[in-house]
PDB file of C-alpha atoms in Angstrom:
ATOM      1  CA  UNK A   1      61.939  44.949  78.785  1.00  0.00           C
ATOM      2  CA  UNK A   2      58.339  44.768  77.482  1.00  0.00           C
ATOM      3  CA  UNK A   3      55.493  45.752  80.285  1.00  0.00           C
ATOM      4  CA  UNK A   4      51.909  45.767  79.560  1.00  0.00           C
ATOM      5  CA  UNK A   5      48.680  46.771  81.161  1.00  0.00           C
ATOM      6  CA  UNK A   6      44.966  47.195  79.950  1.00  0.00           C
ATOM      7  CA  UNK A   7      45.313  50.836  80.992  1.00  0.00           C
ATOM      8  CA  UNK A   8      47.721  52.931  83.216  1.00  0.00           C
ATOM      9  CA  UNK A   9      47.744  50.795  86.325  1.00  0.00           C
ATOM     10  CA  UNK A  10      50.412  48.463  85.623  1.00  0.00           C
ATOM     11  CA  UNK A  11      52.173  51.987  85.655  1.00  0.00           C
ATOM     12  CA  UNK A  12      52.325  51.288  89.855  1.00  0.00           C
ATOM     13  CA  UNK A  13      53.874  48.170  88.965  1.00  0.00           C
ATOM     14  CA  UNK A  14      56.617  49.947  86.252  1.00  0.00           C
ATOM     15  CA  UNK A  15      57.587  52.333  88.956  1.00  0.00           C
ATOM     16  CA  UNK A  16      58.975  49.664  91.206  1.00  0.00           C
ATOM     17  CA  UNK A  17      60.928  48.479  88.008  1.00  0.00           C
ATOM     18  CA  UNK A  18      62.294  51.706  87.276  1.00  0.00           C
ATOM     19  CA  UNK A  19      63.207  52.535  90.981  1.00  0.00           C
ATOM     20  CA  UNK A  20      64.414  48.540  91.725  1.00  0.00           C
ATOM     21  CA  UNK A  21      66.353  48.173  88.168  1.00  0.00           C
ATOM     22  CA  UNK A  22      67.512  52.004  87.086  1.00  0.00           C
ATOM     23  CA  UNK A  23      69.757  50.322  84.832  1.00  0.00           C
ATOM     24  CA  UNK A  24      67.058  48.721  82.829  1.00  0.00           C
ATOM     25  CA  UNK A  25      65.544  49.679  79.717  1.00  0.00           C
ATOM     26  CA  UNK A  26      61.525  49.572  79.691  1.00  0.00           C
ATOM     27  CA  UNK A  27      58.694  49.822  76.956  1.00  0.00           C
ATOM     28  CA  UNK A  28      55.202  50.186  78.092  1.00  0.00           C
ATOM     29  CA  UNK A  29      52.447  49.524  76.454  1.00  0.00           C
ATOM     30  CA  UNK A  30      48.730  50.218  77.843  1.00  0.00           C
ATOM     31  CA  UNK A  31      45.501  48.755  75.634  1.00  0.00           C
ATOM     32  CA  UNK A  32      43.474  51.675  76.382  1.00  0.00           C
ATOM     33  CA  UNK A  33      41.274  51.207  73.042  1.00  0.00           C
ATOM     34  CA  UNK A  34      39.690  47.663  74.646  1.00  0.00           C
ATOM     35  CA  UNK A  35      39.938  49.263  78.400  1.00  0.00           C
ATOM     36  CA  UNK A  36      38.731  47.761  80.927  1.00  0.00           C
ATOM     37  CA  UNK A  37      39.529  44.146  80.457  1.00  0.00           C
ATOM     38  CA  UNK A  38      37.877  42.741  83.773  1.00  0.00           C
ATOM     39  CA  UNK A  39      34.798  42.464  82.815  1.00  0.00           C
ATOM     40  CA  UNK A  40      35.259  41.256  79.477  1.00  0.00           C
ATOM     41  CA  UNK A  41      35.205  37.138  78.731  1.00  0.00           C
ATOM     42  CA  UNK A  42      39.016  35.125  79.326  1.00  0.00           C
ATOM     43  CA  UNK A  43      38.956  33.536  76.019  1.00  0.00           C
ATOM     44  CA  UNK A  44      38.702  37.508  74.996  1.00  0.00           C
ATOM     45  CA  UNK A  45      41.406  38.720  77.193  1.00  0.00           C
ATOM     46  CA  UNK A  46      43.766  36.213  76.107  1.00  0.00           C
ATOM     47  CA  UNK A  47      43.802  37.137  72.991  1.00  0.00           C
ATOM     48  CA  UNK A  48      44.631  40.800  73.666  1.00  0.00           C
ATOM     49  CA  UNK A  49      47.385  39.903  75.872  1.00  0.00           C
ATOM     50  CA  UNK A  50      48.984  37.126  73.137  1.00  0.00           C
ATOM     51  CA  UNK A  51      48.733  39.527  70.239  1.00  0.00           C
ATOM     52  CA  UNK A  52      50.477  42.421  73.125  1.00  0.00           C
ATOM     53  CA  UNK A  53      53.100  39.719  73.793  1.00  0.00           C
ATOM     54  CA  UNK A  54      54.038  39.323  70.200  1.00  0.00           C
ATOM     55  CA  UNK A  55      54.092  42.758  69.416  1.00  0.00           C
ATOM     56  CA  UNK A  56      56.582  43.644  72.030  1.00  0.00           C
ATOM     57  CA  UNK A  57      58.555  40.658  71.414  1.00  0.00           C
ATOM     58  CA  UNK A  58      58.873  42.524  67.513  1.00  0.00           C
ATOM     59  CA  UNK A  59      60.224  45.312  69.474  1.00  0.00           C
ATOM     60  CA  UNK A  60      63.498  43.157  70.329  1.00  0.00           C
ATOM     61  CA  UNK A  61      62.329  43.345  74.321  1.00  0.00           C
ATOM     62  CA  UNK A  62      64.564  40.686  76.329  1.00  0.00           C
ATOM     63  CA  UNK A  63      61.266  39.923  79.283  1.00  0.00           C
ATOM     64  CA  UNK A  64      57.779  40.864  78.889  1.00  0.00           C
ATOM     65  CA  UNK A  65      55.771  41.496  82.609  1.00  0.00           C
ATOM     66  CA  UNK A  66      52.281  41.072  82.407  1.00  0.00           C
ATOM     67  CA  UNK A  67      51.195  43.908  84.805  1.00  0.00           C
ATOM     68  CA  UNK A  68      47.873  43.318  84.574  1.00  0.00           C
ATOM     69  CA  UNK A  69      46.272  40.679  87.109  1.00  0.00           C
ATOM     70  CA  UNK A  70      43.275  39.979  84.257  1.00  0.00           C
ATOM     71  CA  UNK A  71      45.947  39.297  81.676  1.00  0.00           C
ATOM     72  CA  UNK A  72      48.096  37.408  84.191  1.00  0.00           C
ATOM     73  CA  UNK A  73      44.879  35.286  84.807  1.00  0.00           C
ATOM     74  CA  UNK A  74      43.980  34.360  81.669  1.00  0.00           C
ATOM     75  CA  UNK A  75      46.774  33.924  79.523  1.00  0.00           C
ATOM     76  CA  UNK A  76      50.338  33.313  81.571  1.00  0.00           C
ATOM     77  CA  UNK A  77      50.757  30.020  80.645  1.00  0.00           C
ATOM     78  CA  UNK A  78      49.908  30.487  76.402  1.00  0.00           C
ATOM     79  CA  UNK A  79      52.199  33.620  76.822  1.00  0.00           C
ATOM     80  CA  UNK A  80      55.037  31.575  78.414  1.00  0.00           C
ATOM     81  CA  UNK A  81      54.310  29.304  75.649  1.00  0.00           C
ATOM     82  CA  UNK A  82      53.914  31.515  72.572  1.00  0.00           C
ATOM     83  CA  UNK A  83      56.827  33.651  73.277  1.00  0.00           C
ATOM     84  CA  UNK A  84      60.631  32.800  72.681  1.00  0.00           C
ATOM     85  CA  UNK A  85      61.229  35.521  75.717  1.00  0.00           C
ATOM     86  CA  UNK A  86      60.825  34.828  79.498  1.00  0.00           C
ATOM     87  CA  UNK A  87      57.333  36.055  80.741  1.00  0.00           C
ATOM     88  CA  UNK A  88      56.368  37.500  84.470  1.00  0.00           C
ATOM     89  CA  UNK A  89      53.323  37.917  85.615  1.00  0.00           C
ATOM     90  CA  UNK A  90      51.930  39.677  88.956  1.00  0.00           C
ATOM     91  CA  UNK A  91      49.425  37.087  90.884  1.00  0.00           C
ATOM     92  CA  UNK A  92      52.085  34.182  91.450  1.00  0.00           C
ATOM     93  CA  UNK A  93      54.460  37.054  93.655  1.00  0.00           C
ATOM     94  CA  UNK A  94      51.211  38.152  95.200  1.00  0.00           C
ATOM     95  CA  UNK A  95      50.009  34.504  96.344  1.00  0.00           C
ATOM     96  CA  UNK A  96      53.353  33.746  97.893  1.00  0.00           C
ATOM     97  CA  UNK A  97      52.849  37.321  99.696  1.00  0.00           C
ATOM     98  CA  UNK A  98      49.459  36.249 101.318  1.00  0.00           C
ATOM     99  CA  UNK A  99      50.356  32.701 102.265  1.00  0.00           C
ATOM    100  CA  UNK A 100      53.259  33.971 104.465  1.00  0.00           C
ATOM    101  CA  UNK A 101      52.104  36.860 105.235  1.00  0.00           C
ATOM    102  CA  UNK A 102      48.311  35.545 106.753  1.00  0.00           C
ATOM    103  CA  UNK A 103      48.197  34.552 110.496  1.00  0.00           C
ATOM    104  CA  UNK A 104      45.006  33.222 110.671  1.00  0.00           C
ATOM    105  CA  UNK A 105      44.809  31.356 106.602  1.00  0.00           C
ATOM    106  CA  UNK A 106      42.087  33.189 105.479  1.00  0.00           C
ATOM    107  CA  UNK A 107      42.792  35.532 102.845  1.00  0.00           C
ATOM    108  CA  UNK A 108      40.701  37.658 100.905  1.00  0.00           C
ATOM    109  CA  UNK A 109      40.923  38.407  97.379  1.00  0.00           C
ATOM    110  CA  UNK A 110      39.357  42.354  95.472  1.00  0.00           C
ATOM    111  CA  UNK A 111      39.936  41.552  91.980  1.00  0.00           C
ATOM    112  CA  UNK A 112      38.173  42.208  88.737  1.00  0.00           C
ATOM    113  CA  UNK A 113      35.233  40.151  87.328  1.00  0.00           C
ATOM    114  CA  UNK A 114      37.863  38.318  84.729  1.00  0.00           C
ATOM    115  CA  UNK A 115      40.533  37.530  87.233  1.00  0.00           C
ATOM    116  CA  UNK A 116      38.174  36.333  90.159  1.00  0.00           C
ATOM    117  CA  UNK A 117      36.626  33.816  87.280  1.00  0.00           C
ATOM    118  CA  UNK A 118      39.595  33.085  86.475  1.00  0.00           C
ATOM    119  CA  UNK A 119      40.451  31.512  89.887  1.00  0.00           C
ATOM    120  CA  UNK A 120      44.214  31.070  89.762  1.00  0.00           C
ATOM    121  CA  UNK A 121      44.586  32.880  92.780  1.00  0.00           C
ATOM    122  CA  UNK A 122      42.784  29.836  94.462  1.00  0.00           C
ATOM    123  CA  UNK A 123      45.305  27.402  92.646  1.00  0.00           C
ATOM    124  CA  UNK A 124      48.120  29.204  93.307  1.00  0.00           C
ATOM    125  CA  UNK A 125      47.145  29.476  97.012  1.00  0.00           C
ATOM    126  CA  UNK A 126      46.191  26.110  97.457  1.00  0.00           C
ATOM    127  CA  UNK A 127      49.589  24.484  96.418  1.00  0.00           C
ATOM    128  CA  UNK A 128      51.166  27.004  98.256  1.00  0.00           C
ATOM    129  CA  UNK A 129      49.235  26.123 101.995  1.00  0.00           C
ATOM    130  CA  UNK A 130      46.470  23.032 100.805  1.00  0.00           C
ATOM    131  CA  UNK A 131      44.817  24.343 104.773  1.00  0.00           C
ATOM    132  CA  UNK A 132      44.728  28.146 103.409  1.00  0.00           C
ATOM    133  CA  UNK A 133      41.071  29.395 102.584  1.00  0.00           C
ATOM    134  CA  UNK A 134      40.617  32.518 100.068  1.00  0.00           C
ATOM    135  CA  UNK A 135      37.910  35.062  99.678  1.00  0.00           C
ATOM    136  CA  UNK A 136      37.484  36.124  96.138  1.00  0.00           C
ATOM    137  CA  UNK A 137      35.284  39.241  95.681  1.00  0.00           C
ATOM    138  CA  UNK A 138      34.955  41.199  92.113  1.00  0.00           C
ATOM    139  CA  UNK A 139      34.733  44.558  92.117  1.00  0.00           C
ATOM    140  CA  UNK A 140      33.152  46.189  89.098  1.00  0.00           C
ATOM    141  CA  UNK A 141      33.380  49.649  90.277  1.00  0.00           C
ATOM    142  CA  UNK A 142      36.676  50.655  91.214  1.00  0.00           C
ATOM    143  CA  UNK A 143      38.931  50.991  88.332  1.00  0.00           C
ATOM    144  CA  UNK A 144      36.675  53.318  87.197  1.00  0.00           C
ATOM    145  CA  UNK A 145      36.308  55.481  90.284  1.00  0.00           C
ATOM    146  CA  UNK A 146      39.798  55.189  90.450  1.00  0.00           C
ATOM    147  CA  UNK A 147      40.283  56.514  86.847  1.00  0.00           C
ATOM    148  CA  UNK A 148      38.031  59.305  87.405  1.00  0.00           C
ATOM    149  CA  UNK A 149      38.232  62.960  88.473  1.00  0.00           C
ATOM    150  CA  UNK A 150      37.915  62.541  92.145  1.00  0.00           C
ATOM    151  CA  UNK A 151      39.588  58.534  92.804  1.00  0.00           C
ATOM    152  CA  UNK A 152      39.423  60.153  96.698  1.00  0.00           C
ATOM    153  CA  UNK A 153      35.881  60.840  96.696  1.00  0.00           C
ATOM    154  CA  UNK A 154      32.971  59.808  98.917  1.00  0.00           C
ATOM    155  CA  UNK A 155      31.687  56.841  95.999  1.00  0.00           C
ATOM    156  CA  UNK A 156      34.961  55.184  96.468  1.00  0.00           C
ATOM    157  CA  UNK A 157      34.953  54.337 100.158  1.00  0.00           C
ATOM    158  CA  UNK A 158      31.354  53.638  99.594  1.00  0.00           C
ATOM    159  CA  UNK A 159      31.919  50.997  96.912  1.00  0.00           C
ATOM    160  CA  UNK A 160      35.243  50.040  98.948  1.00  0.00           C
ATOM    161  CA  UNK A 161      32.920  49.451 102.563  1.00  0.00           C
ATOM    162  CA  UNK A 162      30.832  47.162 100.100  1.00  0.00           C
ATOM    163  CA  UNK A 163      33.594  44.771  98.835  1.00  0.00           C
ATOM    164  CA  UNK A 164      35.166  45.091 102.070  1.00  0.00           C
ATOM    165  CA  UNK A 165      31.716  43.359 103.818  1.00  0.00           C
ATOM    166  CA  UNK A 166      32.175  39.735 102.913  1.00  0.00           C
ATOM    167  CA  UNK A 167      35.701  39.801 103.971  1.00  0.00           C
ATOM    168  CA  UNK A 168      35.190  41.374 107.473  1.00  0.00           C
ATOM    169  CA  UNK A 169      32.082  38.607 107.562  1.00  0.00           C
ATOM    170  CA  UNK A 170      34.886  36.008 106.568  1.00  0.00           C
ATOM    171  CA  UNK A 171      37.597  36.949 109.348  1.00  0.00           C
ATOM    172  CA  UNK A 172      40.075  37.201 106.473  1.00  0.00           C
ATOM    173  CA  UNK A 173      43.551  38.921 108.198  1.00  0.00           C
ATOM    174  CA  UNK A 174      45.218  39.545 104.589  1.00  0.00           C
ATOM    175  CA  UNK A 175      43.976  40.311 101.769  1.00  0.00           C
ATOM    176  CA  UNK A 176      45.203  40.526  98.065  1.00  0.00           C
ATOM    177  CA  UNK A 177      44.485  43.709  96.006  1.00  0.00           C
ATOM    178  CA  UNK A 178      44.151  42.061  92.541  1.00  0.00           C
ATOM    179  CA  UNK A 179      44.326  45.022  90.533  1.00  0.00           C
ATOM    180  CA  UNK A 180      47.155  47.427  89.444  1.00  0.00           C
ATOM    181  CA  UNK A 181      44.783  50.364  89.630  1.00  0.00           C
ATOM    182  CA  UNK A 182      43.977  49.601  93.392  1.00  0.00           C
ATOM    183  CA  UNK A 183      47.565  50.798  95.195  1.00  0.00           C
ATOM    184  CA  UNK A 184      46.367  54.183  94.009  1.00  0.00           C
ATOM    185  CA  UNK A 185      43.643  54.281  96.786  1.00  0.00           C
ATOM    186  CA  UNK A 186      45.483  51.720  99.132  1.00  0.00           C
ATOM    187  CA  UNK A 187      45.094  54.247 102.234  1.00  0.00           C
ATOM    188  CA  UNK A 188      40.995  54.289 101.654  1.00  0.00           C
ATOM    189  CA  UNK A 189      41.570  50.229 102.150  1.00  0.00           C
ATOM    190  CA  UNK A 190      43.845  50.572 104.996  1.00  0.00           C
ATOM    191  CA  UNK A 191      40.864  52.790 107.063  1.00  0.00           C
ATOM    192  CA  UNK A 192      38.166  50.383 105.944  1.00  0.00           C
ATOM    193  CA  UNK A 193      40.077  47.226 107.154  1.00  0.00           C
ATOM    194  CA  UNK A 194      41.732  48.745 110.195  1.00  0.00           C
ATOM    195  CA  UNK A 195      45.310  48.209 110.816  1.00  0.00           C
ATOM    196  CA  UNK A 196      45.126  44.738 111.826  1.00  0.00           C
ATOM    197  CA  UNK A 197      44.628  43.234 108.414  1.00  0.00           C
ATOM    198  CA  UNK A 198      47.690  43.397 106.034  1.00  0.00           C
ATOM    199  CA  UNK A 199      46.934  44.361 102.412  1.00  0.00           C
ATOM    200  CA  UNK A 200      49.208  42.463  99.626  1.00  0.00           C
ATOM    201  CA  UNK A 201      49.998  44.350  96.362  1.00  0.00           C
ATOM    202  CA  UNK A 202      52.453  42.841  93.669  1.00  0.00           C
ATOM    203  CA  UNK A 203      54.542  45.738  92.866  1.00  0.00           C
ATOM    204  CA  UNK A 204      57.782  45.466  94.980  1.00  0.00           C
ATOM    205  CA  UNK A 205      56.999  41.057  94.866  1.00  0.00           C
ATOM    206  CA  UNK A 206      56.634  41.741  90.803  1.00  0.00           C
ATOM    207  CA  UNK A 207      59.897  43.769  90.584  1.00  0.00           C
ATOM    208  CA  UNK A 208      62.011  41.382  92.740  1.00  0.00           C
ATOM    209  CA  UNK A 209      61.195  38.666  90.648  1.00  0.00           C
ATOM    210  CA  UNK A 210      61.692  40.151  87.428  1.00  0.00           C
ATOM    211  CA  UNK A 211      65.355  41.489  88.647  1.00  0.00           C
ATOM    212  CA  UNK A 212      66.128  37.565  89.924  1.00  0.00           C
ATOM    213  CA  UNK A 213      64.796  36.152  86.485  1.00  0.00           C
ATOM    214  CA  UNK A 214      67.096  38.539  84.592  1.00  0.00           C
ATOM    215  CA  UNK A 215      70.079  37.774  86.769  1.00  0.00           C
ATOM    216  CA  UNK A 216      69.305  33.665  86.776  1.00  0.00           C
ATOM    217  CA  UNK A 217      69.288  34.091  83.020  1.00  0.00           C
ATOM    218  CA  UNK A 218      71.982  35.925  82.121  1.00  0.00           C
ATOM    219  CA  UNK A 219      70.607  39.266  80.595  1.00  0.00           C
ATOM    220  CA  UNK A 220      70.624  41.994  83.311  1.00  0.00           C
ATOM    221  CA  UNK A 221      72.070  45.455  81.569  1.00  0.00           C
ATOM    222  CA  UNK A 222      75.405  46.336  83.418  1.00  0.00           C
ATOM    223  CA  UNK A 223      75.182  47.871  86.270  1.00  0.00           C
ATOM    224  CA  UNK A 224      75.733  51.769  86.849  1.00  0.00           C
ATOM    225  CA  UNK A 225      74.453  52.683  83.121  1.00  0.00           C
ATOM    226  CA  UNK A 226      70.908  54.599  83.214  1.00  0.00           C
ATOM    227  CA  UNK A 227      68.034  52.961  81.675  1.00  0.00           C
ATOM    228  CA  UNK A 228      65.612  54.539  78.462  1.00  0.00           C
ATOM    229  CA  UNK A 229      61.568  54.341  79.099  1.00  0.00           C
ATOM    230  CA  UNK A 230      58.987  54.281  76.216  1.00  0.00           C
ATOM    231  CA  UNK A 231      55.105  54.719  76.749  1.00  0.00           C
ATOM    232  CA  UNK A 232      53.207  53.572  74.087  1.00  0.00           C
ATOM    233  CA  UNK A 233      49.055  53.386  74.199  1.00  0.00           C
ATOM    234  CA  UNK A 234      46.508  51.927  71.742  1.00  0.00           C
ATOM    235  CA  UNK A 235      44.217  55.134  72.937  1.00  0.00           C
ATOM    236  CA  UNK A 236      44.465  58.858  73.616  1.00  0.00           C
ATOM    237  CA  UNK A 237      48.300  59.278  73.899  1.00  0.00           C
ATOM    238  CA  UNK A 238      46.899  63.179  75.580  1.00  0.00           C
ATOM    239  CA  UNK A 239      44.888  60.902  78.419  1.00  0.00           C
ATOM    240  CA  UNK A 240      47.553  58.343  78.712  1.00  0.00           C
ATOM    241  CA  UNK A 241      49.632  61.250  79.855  1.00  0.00           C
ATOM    242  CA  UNK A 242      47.170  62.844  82.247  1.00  0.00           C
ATOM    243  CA  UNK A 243      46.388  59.800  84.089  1.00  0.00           C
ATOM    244  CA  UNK A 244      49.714  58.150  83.849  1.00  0.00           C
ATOM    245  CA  UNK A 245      51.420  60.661  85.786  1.00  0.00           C
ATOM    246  CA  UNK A 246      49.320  59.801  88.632  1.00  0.00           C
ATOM    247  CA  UNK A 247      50.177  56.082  88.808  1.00  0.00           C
ATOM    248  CA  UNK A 248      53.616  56.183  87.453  1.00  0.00           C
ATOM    249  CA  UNK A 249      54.270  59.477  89.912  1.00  0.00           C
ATOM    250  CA  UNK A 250      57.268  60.402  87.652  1.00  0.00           C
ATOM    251  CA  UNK A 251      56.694  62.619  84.833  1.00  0.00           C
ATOM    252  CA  UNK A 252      55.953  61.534  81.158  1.00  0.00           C
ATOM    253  CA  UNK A 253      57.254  63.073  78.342  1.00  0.00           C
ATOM    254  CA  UNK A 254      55.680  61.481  75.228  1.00  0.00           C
ATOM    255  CA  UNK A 255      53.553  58.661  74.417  1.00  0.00           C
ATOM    256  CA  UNK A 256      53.380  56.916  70.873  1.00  0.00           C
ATOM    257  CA  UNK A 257      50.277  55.487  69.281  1.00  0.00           C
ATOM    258  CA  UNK A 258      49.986  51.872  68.406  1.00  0.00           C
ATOM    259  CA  UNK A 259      47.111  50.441  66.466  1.00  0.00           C
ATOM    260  CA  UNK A 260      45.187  47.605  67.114  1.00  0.00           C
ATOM    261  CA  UNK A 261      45.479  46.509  63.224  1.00  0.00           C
ATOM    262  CA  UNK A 262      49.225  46.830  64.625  1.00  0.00           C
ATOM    263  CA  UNK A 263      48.952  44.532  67.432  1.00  0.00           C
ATOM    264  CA  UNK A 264      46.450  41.782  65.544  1.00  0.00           C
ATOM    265  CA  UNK A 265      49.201  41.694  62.689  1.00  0.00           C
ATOM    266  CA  UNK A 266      52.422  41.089  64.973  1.00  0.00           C
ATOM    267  CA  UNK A 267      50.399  37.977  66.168  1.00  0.00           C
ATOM    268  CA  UNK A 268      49.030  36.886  63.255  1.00  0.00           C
TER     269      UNK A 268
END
């Protein structure tokens, strides 16, 4: 199974795979080399994430996730399309999670630039509950205080207080962390928002629908076998290591080196 990410956060969404479907075999791939996606242009993004799709389809994978909400946003329905495989994404598991989840039917939405513009999240919520309102707030800041030395420290709640204003103002009582990176600092949300506003994340939703999509299609591993994991990075494979330890929270052995000339060819 194919799973891809601008960068190591889709590694909080692999970990649910590995601990839901142990049986499975995975390939990760992160795009470090073009990191960070969000606040680069769709038509841009999509392009990353079809020429990641066809190179991991060339690896013989049997699903690909998107794991990346910017990827997910802009180019789900071209990857579904492009690819002989089945393709997940993470926002449609997420949007079902807020509409039954919210009390009230406001929900607010901390995303990047690229997936707030891309405003699926609204679609998705709207056919879901038509009544439903959403909140959409970028957040340019956080995936790289979360990347850095000190993802803990006093500029993070500070830049989390800030996105957290408009919801609070809004009377939102859910709201959707858009981001693979952000479940890494979920307890800094949890204090801002208090414990009366639930906070949706896509990694268990994610998993649960990748395991029913294998099973409704035929092409779950047997069960009671232990599945292989590759890491593969178009960056540093040294940093991918570092960092992906901390979102992954299992240890990484080696990570392989893919080029972008790689990537652009498998699509071309």
């Amino acid at each position: 199974m194919g799973v891809f990410d601008s960068g190591v956060g889709g590694l909080t969404v692999l970990h649910e795979c590995l601990v839901t479907m142990g049986n499975e075999d995975f390939v990760y791939l992160g795009d470090h080399a073009r990191l960070p996606y969000g606040p680069r242009p769709l038509p841009e993004v999509r392009r990353f994430a079809l020429e990641i799709g066809a190179y991991l389809e060339g690896q013989g994978v049997k699903l690909i996730l998107a794991a990346c909400n910017a990827a997910t946003s802009a180019a789900l329905p071209e990857l579904q399309e492009a690819l002989a495989v089945p393709v997940v994404g993470v926002i449609t598991p997420e949007a079902h999670a807020a509409v039954q989840t919210t009390r009230n039917r406001r929900i607010g939405l901390l995303a990047t630039q690229a997936t707030v513009d891309a405003g699926r999240y609204a679609l998705l919520v709207g056919d879901l509950d038509a009544g439903a309102e959403l909140v959409p707030v970028a957040c340019p800041k956080l995936v790289p205080l979360i990347e850095s030395d000190d993802p803990f420290g006093a500029a993070t709640t500070e830049a989390v207080r800030e996105y957290a204003e408009p919801l609070k103002a809004a009377g939102v009582d859910t709201v959707i962390l858009g981001c693979t990176h952000y479940p890494l600092i979920r307890p800094i949300f949890q204090r801002v928002f208090g414990r009366e506003v639930a906070l949706v994340f896509s990694a268990e939703e994610t998993a649960r629908e990748v395991a029913e999509t294998l099973a409704r299609k035929g092409i779950e591993n047997e069960r009671g076998r232990e599945g292989a994991y590759r890491f593969l990075t178009t960056g540093d494979p040294v940093a991918f290591r570092t960092m992906g330890a901390r979102f992954l929270q299992l240890p990484i052995a080696e990570v392989e080196r893919v080029s972008l000339d790689e990537l652009r060819a498998a699509a071309a």
